[in-house]
Short mmCIF file of C-alpha atoms in Angstrom, two decimals:
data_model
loop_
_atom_site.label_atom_id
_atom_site.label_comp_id
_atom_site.label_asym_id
_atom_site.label_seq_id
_atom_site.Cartn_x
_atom_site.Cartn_y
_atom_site.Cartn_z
CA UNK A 1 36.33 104.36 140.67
CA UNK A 2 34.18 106.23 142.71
CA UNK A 3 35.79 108.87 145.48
CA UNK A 4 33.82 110.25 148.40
CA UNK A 5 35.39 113.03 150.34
CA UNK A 6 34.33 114.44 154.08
CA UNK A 7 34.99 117.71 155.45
CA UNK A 8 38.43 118.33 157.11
CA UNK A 9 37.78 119.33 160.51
CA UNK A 10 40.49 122.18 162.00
CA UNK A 11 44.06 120.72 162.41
CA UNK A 12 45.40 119.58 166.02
CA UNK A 13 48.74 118.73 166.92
CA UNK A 14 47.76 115.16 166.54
CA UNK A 15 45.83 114.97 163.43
CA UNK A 16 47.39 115.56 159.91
CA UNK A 17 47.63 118.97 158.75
CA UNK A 18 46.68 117.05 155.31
CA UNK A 19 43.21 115.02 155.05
CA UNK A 20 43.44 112.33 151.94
CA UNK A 21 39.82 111.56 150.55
CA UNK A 22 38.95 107.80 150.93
CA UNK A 23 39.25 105.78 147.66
CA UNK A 24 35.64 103.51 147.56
CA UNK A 25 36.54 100.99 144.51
CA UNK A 26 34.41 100.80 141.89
CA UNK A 27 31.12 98.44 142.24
CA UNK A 28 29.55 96.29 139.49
CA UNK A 29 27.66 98.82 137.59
CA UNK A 30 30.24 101.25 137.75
CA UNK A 31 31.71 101.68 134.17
CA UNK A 32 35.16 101.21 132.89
CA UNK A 33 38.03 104.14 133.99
CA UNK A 34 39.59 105.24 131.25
CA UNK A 35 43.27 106.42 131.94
CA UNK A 36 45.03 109.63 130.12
CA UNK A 37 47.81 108.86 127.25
CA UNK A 38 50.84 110.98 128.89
CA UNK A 39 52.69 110.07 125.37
CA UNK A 40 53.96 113.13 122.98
CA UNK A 41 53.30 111.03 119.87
CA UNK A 42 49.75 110.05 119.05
CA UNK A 43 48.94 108.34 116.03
CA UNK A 44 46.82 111.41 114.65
CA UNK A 45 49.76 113.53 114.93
CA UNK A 46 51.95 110.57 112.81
CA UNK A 47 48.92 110.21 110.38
CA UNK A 48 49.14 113.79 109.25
CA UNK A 49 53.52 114.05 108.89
CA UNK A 50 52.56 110.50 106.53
CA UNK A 51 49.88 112.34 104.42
CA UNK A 52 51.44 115.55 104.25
CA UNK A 53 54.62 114.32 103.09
CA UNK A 54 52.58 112.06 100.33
CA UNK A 55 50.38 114.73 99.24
CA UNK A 56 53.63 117.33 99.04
CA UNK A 57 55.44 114.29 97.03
CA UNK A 58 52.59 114.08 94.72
CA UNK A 59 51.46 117.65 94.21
CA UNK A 60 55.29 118.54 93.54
CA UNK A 61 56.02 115.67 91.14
CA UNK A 62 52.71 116.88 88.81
CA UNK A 63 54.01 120.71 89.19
CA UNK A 64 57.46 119.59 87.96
CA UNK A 65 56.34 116.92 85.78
CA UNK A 66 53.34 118.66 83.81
CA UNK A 67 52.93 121.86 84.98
CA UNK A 68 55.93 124.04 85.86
CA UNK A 69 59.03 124.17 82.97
CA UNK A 70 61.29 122.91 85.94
CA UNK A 71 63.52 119.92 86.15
CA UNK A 72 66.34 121.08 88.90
CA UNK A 73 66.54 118.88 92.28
CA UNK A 74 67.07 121.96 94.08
CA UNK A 75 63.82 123.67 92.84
CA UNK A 76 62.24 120.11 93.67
CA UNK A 77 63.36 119.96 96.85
CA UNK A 78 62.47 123.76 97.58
CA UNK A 79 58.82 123.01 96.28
CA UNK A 80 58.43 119.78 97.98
CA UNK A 81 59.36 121.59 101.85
CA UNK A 82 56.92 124.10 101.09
CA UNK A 83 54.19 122.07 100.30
CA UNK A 84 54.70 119.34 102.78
CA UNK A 85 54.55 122.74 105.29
CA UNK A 86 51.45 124.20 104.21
CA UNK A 87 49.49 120.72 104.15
CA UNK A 88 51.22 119.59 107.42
CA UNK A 89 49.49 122.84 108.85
CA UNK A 90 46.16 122.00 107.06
CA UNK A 91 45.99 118.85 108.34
CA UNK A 92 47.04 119.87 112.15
CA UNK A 93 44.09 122.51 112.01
CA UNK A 94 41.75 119.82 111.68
CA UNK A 95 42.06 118.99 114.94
CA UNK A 96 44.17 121.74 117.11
CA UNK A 97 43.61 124.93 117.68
CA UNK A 98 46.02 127.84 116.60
CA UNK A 99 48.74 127.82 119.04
CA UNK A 100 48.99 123.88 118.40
CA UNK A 101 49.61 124.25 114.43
CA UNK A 102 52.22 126.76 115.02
CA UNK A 103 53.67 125.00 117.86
CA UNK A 104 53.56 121.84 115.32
CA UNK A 105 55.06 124.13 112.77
CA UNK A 106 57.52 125.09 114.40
CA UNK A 107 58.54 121.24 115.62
CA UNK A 108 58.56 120.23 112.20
CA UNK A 109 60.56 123.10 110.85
CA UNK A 110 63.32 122.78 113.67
CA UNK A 111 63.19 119.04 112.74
CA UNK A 112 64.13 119.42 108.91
CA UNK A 113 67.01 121.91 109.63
CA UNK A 114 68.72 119.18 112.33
CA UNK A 115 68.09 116.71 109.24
CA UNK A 116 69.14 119.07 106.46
CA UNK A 117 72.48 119.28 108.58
CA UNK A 118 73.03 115.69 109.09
CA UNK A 119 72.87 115.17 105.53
CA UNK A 120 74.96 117.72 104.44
CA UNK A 121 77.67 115.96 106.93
CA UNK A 122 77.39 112.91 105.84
CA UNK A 123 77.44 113.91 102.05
CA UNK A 124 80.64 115.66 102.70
CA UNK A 125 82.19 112.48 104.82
CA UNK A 126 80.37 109.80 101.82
CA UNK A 127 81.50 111.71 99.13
CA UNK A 128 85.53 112.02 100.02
CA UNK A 129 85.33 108.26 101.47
CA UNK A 130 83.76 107.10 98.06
CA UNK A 131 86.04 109.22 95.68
CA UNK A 132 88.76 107.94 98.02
CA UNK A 133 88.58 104.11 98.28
CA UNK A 134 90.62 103.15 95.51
CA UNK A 135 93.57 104.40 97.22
CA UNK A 136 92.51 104.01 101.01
CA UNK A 137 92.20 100.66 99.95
CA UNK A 138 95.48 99.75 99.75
CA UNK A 139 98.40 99.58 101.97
CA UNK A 140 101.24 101.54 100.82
CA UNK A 141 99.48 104.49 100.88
CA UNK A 142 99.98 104.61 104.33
CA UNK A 143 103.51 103.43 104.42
CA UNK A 144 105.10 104.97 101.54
CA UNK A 145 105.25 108.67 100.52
CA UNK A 146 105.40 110.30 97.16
CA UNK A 147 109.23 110.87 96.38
CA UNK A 148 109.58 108.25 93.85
CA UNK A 149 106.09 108.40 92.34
CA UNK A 150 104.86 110.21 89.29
CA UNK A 151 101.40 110.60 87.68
CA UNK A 152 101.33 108.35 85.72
CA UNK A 153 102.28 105.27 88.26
CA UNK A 154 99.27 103.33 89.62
CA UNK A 155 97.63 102.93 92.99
CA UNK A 156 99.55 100.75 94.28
CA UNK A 157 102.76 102.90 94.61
CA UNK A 158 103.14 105.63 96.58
CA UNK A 159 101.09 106.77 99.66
CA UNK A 160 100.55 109.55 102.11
CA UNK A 161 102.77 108.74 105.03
CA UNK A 162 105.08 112.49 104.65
CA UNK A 163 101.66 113.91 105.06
CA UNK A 164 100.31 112.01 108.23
CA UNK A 165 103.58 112.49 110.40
CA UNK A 166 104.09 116.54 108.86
CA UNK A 167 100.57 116.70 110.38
CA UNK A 168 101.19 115.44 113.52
CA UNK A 169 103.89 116.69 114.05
CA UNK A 170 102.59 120.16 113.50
CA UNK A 171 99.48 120.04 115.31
CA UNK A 172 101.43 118.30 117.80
CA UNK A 173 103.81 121.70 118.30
CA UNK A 174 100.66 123.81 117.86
CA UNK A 175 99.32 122.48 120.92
CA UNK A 176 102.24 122.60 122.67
CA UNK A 177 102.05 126.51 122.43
CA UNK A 178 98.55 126.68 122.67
CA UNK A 179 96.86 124.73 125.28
CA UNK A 180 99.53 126.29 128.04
CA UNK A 181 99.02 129.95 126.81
CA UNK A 182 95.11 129.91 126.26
CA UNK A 183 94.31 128.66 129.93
CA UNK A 184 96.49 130.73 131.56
CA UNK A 185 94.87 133.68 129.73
CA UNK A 186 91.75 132.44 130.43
CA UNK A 187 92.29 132.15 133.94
CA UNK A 188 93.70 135.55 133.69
CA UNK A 189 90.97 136.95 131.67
CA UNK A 190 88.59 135.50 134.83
CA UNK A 191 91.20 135.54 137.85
CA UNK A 192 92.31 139.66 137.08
CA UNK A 193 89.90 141.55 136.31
CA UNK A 194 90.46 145.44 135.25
CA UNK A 195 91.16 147.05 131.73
CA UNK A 196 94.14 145.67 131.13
CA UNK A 197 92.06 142.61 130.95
CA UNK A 198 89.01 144.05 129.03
CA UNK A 199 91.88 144.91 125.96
CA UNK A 200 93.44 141.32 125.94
CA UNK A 201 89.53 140.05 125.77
CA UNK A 202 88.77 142.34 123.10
CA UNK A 203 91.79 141.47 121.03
CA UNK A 204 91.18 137.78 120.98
CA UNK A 205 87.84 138.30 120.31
CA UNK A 206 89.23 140.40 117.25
CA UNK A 207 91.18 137.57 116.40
CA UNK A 208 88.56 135.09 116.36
CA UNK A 209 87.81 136.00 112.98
CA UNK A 210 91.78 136.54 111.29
CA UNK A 211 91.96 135.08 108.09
CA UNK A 212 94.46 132.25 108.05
CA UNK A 213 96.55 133.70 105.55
CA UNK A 214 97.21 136.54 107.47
CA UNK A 215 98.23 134.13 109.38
CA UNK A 216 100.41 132.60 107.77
CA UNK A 217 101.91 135.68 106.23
CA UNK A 218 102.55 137.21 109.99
CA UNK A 219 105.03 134.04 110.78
CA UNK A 220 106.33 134.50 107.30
CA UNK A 221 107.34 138.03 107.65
CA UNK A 222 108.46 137.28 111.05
CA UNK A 223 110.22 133.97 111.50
CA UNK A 224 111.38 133.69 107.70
CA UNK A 225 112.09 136.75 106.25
CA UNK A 226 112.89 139.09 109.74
CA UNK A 227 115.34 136.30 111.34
CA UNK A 228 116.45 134.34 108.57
CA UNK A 229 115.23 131.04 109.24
CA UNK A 230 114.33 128.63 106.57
CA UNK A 231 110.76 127.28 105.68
CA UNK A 232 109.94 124.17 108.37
CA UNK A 233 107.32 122.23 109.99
CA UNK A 234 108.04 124.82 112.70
CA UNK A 235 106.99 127.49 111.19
CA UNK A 236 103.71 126.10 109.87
CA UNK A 237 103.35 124.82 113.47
CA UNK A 238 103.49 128.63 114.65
CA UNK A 239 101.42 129.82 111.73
CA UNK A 240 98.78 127.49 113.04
CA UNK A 241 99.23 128.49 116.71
CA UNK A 242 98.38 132.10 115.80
CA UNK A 243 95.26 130.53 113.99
CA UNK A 244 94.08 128.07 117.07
CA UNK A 245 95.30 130.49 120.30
CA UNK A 246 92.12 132.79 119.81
CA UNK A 247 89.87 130.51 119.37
CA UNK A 248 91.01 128.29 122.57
CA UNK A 249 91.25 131.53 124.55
CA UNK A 250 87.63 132.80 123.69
CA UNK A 251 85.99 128.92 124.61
CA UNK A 252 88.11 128.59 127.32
CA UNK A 253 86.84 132.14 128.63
CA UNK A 254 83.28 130.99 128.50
CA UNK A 255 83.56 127.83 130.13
CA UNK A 256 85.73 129.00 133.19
CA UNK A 257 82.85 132.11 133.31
CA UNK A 258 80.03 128.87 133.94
CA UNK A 259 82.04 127.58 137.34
CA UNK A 260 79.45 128.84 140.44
CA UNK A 261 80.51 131.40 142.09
CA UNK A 262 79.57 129.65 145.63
CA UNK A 263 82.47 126.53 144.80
CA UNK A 264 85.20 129.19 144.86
CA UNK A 265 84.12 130.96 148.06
CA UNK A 266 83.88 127.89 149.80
CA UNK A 267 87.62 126.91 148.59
CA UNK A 268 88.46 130.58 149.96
CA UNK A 269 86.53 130.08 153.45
CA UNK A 270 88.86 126.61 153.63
CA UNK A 271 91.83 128.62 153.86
CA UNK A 272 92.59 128.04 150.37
CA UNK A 273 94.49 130.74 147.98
CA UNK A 274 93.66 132.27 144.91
CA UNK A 275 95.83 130.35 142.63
CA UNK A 276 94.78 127.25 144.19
CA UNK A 277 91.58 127.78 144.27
CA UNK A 278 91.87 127.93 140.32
CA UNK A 279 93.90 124.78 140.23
CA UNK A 280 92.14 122.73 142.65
CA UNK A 281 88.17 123.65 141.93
CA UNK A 282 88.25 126.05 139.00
CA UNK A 283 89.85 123.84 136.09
CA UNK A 284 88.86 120.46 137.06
CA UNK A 285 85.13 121.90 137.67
CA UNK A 286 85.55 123.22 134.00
CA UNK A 287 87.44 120.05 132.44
CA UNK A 288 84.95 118.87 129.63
CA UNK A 289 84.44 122.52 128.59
CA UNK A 290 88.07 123.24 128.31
CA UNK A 291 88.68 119.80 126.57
CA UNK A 292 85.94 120.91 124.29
CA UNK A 293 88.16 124.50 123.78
CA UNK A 294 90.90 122.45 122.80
CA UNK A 295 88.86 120.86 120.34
CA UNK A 296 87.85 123.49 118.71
CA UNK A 297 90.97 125.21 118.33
CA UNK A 298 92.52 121.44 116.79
CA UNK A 299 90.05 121.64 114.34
CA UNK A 300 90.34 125.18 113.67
CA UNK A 301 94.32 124.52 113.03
CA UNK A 302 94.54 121.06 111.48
CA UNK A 303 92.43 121.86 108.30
CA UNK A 304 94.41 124.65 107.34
CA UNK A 305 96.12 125.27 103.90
CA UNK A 306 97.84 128.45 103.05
CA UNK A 307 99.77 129.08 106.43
CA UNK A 308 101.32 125.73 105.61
CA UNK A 309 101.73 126.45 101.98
CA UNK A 310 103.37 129.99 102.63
CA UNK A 311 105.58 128.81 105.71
CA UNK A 312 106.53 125.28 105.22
CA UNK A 313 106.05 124.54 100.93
CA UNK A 314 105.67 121.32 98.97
CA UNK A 315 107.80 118.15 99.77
CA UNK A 316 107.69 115.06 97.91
CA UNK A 317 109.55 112.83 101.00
CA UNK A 318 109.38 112.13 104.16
CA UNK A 319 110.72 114.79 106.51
CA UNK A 320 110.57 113.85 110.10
CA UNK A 321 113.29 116.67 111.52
CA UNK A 322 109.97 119.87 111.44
CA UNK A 323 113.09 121.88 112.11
CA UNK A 324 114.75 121.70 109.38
CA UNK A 325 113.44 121.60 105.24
CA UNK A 326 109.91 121.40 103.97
CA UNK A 327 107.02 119.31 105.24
CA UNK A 328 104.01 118.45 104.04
CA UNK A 329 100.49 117.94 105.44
CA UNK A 330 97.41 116.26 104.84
CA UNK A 331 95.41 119.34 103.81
CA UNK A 332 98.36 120.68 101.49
CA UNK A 333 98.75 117.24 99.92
CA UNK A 334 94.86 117.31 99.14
CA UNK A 335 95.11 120.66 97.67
CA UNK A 336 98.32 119.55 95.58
CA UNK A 337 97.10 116.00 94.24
CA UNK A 338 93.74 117.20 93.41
CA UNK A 339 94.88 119.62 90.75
CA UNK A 340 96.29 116.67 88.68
CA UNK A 341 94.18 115.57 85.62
CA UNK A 342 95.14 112.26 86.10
CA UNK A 343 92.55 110.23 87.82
CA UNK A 344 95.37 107.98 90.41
CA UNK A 345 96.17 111.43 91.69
CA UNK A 346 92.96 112.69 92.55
CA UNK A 347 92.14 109.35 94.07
CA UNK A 348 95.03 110.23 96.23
CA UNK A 349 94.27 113.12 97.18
CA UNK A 350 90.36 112.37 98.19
CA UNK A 351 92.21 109.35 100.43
CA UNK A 352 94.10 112.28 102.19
CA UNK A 353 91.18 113.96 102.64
CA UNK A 354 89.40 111.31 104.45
CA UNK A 355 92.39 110.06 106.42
CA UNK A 356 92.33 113.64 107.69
CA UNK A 357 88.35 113.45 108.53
CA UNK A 358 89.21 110.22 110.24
CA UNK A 359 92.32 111.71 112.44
CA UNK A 360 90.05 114.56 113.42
CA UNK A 361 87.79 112.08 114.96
CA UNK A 362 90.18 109.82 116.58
CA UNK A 363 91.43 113.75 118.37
CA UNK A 364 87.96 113.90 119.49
CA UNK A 365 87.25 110.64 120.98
CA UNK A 366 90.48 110.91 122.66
CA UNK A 367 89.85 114.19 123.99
CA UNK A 368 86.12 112.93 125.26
CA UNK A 369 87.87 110.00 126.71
CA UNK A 370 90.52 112.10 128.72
CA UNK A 371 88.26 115.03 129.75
CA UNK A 372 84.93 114.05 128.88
CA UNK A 373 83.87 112.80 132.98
CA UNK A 374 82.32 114.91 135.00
CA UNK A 375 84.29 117.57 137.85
CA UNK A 376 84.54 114.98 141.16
CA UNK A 377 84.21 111.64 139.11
CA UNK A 378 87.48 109.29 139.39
CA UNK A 379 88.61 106.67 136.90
CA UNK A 380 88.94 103.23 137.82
CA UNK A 381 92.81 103.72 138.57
CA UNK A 382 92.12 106.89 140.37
CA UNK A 383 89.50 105.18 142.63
CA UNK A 384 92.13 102.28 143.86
CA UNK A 385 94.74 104.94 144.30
CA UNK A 386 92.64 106.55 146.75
CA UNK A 387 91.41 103.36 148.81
CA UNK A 388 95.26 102.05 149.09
CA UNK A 389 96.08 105.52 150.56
CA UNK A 390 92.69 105.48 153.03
CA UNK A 391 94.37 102.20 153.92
CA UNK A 392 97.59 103.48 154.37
CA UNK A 393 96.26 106.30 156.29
CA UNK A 394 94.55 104.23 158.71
CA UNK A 395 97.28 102.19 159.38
CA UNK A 396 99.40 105.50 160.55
CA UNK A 397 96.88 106.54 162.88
CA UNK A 398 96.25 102.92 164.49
CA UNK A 399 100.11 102.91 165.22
CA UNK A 400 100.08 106.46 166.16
CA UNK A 401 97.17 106.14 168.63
CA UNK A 402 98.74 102.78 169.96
CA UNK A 403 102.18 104.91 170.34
CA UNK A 404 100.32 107.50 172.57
CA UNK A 405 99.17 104.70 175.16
CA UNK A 406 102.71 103.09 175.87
CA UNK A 407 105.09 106.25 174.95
CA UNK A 408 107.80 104.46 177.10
CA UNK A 409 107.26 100.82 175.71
CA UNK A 410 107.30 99.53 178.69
CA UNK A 411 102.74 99.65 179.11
CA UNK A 412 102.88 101.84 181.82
CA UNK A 413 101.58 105.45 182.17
CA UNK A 414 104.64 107.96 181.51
CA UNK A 415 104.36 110.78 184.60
CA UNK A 416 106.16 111.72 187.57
CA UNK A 417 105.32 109.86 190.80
CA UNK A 418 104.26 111.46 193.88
CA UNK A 419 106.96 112.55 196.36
CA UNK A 420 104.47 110.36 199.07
CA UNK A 421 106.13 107.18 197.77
CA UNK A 422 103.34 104.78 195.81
CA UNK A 423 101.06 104.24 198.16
CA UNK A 424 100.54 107.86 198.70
CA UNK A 425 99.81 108.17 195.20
CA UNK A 426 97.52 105.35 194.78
CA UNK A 427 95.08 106.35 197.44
CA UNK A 428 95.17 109.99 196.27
CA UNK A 429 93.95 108.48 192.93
CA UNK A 430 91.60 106.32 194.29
CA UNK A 431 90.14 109.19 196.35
CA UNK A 432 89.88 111.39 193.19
CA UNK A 433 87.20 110.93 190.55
CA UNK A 434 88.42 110.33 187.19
CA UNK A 435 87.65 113.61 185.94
CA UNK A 436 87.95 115.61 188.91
CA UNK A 437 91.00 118.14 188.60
CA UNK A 438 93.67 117.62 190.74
CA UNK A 439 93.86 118.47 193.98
CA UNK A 440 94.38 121.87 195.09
CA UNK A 441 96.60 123.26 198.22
CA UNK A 442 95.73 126.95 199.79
CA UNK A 443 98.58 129.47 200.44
CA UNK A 444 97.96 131.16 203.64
CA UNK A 445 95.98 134.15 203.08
CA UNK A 446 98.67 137.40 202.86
CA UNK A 447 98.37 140.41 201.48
CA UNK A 448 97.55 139.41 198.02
CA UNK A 449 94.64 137.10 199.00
CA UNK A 450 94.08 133.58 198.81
CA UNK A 451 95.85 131.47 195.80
CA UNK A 452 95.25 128.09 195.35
CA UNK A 453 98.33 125.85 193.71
CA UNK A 454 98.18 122.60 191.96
CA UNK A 455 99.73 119.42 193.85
CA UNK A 456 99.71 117.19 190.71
CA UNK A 457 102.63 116.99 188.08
CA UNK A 458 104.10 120.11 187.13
CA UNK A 459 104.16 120.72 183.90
CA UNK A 460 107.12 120.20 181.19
CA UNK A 461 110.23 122.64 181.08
CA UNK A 462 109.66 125.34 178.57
CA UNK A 463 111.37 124.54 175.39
CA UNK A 464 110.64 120.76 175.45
CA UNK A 465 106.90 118.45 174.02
CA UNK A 466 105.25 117.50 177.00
CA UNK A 467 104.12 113.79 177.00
CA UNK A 468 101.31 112.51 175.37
CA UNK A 469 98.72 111.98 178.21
CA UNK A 470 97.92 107.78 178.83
CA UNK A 471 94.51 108.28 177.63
CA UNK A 472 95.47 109.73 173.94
#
């Protein structure tokens, strides 16, 4: 493709102030164009992560194999990233310059740690769902609990049910207390500023980092020793409040910090408040961050052992009153049926743990699903709510603007007639212009001057709504 260019002449107010060169396609002897690759992967670049990772392979498995007196996977594995590293880079040089191989280095290294972290998450998840499956797999162990069941019965008595509903019913109470008391503080940690406020911020950032039996021994003290009540699912529930308030506080802080500035002085320029301003633009601006908050403190809270153990203890049975007696949950009951020799118990217990992983997601998806749409978006419910009240709203106006044109039902214009008689009136409407004013009579001139008066309707006694005009 050949391109020719001519000199831009100086700009009129006609002419463009910008002068495109003309495109002259190619001719017969004109060779081939040959376009850019935009792409970020090129097949050198996935020739040298191939041969580096085969030469690393190889060189490690001879160093372990014949040279080195090492047989541990972790030594192998520590070996094999360093090699693969070094060779990666050789191979890179070959055909970058500096910055590139670190640049490359740096990809690759960032790579491995996201993929060193997946794996360690799904070995954890794998590993309790494998040691598990005997006793996920069948059904009483989610509709029967342990009261009548002893180590030595088999798989197919007994369950985990005392545990699921203790645990929901105690992070159920947790977030009862939580989510209520960790916005408002947020909002007051943003909203009221001063030092009052810098003290509660750095308290809960303090508290961030309590250790959950501290926890646990704080409502202990408290609730159980101080006013005499008895061990409960209540008491675990506030063990695990003072455990998840912190952390739903400090998120929550964060997220409401992120809201522009410019959204909240616009809701003040509206005539809006303060307090609405933080109900109407603030939290729903901020909804998937403080759903996210919430999430964190859940998962914080539901996990936890010893303020359960120290405020709530060991049952057996099923105990849905979280007032009254011990209940159990699904971390306690991992921690107790693991520590059986026998191997039906520790089945049991990896099946707790797992139902446990698997209610922590089904919080999260829920949560995403509830707060997880972006600040303005509507649901699908939301959307038809609004459209039947548009509709409803246009309907009041139509028969409020055909109200205004026959006030007196009867289609003719509500006012006063002239004292004239009708015909009077008629031709002083015909001689006036539709929006002239009305006509105007002179005083005689006296010692105050010259005052014109309107002759037209006068207007309404004070106290009463004047008329809606024909024309409204």
């Amino acid at each position: 493709m050949t391109v020719t260019t001519h000199p831009a002449g100086p700009a009129t107010a006609d002419a463009p102030r910008t002068v495109r060169p003309e495109v002259v396609p190619d001719g017969p002897g004109a060779p081939a164009e040959q376009r850019r690759n935009t792409s970020t992967v090129h097949a050198r670049d996935v020739f040298a992560l191939v041969g580096a990772a085969a030469a690393a392979l190889g060189l490690t498995s001879l160093l372990f194999g014949r040279v080195l007196p090492f047989d541990g996977p972790l030594g192998f594995t520590v070996v094999l990233y360093l090699a693969f590293m070094a060779l990666y880079a050789v191979l890179v040089s070959l055909d970058e310059n500096g910055s590139a191989v670190r640049a490359r280095l740096a990809q690759a290294f960032v790579h491995g740690i996201a993929a060193l972290l997946l794996a360690a998450l799904l070995l954890v998840v794998g590993y309790a769902i494998v040691r598990g499956r005997e006793a996920l797999t069948h059904l009483n162990f989610f509709t029967e609990d342990m009261s009548g069941t002893g180590p030595l019965d088999p798989l197919t008595q007994g369950g985990a049910l005392h545990a699921i509903v203790g645990t929901l019913e105690q992070i159920g109470i947790a977030l009862a207390v939580t989510v209520p008391l960790g916005l408002a503080c947020a909002v007051f940690l943003n909203e009221v500023p001063g030092r009052y406020a810098r003290f509660v911020r750095t308290i809960v950032e303090a508290m961030t980092a309590l250790p959950s039996i501290v926890a646990g021994l704080f409502v202990y003290a408290t609730w159980i020793l101080l006013l005499g009540n008895d061990k409960s699912g209540l008491a675990a529930a506030l063990a695990l409040s003072v455990m998840m308030l912190p952390i739903v506080i400090r998120a929550s802080d964060v997220v409401i910090r992120l809201v522009p500035g410019s959204l909240k002085e616009a809701s003040y320029a509206l005539g809006a408040g303060q307090w609405r301003t933080v109900w109407t633009v603030v939290l729903p601006t901020a909804r998937s961050g403080l759903t996210t908050a919430v999430i964190l403190g859940t998962a914080r809270g539901i996990g936890e052992t010893s303020p359960v153990l120290l405020t709530s203890g060991i049952a057996a049975g099923l105990n849905v009153n979280p007032v009254e007696g011990p209940q159990m949950s699904l971390p306690l009951a991992t921690f107790s049926l693991v520590g059986y020799p026998d191997k039906t118990m520790i089945a049991r217990g990896f099946g707790c743990a797992a139902l446990l992983m698997a209610l922590v997601l089904l919080l999260f998806v829920l949560a995403r699903v509830i707060g997880g749409r972006a600040p303005g978006q509507l649901s699908r419910g939301q959307q038809h709510r609004r459209v039947l009240a548009s509709a409803r709203d246009a309907e009041r106006m139509a028969a409020r603007a055909e109200r205004g044109r026959e006030p007196d039902g009867t289609g003719e214009p509500d006012g006063p007639a002239d004292a004239d008689g009708p015909a009077d009136a008629a031709g002083t409407a015909s001689q006036a212009a539709p929006g002239d004013r009305p006509p105007m009579d002179r005083k005689p001139d006296g010692p105050t001057g010259s005052r014109a008066e309107p002759t037209g309707p006068l207007p309404p006694p004070k106290g009463r709504r004047p008329e809606p005009p024909p024309w409204a």
